[in-house]
PDB file of C-alpha atoms in Angstrom:
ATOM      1  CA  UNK H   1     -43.859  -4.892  11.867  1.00 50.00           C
ATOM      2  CA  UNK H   2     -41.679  -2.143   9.832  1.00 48.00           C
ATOM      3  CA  UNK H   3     -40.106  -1.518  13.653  1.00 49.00           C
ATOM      4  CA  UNK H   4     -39.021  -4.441  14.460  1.00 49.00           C
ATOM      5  CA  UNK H   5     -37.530  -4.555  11.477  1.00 48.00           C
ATOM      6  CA  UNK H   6     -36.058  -1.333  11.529  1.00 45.00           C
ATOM      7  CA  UNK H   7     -34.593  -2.268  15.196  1.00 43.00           C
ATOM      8  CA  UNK H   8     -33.213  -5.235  14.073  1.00 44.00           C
ATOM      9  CA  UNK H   9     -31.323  -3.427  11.207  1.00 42.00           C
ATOM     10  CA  UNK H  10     -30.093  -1.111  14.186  1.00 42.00           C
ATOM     11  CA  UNK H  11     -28.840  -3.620  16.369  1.00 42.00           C
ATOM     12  CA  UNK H  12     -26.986  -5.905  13.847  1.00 40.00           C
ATOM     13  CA  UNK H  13     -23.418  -5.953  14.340  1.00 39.00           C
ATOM     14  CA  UNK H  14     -21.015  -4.023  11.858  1.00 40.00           C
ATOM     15  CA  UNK H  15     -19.040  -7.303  11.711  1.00 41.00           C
ATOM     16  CA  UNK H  16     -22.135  -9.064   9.576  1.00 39.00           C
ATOM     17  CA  UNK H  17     -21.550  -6.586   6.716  1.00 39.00           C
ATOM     18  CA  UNK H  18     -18.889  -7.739   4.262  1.00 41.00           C
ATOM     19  CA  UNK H  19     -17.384  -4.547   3.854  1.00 42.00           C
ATOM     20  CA  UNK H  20     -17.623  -3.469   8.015  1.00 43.00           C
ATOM     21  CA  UNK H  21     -13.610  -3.770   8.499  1.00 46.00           C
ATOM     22  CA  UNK H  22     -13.920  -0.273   5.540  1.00 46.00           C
ATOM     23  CA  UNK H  23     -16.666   1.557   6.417  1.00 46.00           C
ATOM     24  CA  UNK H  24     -17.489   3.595   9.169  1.00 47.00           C
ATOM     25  CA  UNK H  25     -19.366   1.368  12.011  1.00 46.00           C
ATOM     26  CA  UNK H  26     -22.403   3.152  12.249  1.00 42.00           C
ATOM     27  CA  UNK H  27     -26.344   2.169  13.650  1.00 37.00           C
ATOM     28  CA  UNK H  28     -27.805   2.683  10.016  1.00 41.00           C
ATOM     29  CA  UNK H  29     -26.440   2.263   6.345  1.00 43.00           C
ATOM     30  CA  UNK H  30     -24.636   5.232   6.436  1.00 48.00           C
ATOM     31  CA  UNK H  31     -20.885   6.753   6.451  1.00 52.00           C
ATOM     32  CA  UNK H  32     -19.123   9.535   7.697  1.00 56.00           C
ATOM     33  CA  UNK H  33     -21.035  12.568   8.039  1.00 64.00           C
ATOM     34  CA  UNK H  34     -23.954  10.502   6.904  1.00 75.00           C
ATOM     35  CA  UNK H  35     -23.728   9.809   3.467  1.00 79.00           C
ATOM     36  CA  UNK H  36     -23.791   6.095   2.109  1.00 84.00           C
ATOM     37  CA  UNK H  37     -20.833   6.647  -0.690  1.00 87.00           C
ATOM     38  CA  UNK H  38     -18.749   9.262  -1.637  1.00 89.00           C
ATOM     39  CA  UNK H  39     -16.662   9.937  -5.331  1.00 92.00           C
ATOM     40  CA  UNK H  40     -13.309   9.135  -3.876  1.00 93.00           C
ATOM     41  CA  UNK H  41     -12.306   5.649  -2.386  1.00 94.00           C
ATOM     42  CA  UNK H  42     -10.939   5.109   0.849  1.00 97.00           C
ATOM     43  CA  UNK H  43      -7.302   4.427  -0.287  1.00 97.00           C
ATOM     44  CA  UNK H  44      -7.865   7.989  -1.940  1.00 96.00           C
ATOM     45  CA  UNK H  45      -8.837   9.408   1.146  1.00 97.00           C
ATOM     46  CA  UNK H  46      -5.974   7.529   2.801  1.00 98.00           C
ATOM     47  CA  UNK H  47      -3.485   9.080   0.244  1.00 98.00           C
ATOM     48  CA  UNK H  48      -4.909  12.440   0.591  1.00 98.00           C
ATOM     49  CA  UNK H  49      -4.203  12.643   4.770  1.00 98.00           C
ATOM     50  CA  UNK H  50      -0.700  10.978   4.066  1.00 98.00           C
ATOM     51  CA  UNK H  51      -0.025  13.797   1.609  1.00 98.00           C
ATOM     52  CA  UNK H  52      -1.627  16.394   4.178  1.00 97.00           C
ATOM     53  CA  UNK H  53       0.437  15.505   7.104  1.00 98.00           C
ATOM     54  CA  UNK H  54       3.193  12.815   6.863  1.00 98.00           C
ATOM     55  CA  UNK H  55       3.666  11.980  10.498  1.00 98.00           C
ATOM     56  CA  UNK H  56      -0.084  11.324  11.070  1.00 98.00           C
ATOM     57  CA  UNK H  57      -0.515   8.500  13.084  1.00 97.00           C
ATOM     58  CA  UNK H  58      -2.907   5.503  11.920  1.00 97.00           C
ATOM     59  CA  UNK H  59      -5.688   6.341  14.657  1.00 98.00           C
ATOM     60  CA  UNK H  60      -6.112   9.713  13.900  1.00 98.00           C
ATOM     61  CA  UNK H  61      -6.121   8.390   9.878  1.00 98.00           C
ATOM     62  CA  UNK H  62      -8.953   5.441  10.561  1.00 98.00           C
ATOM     63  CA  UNK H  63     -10.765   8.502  12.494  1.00 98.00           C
ATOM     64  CA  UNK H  64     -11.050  11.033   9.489  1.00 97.00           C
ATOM     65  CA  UNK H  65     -11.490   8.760   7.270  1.00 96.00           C
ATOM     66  CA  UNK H  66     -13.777   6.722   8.768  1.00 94.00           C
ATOM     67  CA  UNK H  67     -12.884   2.908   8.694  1.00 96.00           C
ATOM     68  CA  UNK H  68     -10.933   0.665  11.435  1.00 98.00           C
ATOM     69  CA  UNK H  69      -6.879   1.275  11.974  1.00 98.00           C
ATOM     70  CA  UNK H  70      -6.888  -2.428  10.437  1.00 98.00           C
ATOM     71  CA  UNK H  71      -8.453  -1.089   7.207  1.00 98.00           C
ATOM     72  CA  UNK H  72      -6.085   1.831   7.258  1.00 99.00           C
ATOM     73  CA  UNK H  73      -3.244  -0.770   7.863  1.00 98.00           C
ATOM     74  CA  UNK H  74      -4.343  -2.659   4.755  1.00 99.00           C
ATOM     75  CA  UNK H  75      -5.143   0.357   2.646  1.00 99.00           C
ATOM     76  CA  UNK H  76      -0.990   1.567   3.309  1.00 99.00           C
ATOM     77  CA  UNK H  77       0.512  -1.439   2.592  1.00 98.00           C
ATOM     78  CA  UNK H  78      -1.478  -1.942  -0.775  1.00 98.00           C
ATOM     79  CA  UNK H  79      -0.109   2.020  -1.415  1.00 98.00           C
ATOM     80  CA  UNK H  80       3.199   1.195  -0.394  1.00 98.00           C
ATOM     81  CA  UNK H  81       3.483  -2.406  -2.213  1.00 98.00           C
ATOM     82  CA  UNK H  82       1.921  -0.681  -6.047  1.00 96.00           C
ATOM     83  CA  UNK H  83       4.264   1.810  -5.516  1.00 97.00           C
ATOM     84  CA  UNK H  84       2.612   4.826  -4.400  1.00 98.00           C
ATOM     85  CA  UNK H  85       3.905   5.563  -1.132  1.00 98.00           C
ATOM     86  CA  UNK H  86       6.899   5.197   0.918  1.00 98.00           C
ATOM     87  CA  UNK H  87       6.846   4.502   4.662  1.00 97.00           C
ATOM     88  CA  UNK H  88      10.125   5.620   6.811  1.00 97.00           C
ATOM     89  CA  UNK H  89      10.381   4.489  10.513  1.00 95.00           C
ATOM     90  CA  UNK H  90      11.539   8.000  12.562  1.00 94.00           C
ATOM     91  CA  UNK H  91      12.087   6.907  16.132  1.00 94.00           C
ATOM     92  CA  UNK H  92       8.619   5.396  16.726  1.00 93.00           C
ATOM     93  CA  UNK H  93       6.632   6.900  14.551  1.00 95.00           C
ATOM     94  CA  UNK H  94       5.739   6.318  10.638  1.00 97.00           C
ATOM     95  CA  UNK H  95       6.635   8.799   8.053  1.00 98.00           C
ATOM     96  CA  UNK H  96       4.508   8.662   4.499  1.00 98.00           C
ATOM     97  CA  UNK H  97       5.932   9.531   1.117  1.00 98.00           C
ATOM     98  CA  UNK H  98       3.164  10.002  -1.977  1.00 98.00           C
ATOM     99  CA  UNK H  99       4.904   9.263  -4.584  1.00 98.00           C
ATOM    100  CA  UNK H 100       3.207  12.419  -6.704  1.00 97.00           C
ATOM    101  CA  UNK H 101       4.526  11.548 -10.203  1.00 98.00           C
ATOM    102  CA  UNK H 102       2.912   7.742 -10.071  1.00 97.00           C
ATOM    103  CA  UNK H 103      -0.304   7.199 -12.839  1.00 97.00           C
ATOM    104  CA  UNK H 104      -3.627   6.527 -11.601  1.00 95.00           C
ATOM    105  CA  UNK H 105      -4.549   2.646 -11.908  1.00 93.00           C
ATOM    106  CA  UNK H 106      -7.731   3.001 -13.708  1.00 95.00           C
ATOM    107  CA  UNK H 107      -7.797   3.132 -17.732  1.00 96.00           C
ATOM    108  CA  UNK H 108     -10.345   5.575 -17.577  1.00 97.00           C
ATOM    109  CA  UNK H 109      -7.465   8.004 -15.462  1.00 96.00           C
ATOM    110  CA  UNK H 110      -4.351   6.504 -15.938  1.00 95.00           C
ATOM    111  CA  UNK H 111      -3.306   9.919 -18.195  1.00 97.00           C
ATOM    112  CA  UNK H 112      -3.281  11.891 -14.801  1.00 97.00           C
ATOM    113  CA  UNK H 113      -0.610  11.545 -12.174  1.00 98.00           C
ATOM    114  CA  UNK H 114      -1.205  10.907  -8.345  1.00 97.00           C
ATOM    115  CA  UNK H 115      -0.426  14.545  -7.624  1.00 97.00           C
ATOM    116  CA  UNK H 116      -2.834  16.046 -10.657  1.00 97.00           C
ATOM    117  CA  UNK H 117      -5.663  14.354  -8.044  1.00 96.00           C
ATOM    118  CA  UNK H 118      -4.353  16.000  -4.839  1.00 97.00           C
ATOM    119  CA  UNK H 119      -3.660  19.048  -6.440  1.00 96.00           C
ATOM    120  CA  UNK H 120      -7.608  19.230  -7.044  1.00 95.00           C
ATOM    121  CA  UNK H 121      -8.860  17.113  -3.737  1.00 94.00           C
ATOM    122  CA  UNK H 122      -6.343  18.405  -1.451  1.00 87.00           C
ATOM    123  CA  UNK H 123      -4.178  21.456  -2.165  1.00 74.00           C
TER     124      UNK H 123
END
């Protein structure tokens, strides 16, 4: 019985999970490099690539990260509509702005700046 089960788990589709269009698709109830959660959300680690490399492209992005180019789409224009980012068309290609001096959202961290967290995730 615990197979089945099990197989069944393994062959539902990522779209049944409410959360499948951010998370990595997977055959288990894991993420990237196989852990179920990490400390840092994904519009952090969205902000921390755009700060990394400005040009990169939304693929590569949904790729590191982990999540679908939609999610990554979403995840940029809530960044660019609180404020966070800018976005400048070059030719064809995107180019991402963190706006470093911005306060994180959360009471809890809203003392530290945007940049105080990349300066310790991503110098």
């Amino acid at each position: 019985m615990a197979k089945a089960g099990k197989s069944q788990a393994k062959d539902a589709s990522p779209k049944a999970s409410p959360s499948a269009g951010t998370r990595a698709r997977t055959t288990d109830d894991t993420t990237v490099r196989g852990h179920r959660w990490t400390f840092l959300t994904n519009h952090s680690h969205v902000l921390i690539l755009l700060h990394r490399e400005p040009g990169i492209v939304l693929r590569e992005v949904a790729l590191q990260v982990g999540i679908t180019e939609r999610a990554v789409q979403r995840i940029i224009q809530d960044l660019e509509e609180e404020g966070f980012i800018r976005r400048e068309k070059v030719g064809r290609k995107n180019q991402y702005e963190v706006l470093t001096e911005q306060p994180l959202r959360h009471p809890i961290e809203n003392h530290k700046t945007i940049g105080e967290l990349l300066n310790l995730v991503a110098p």
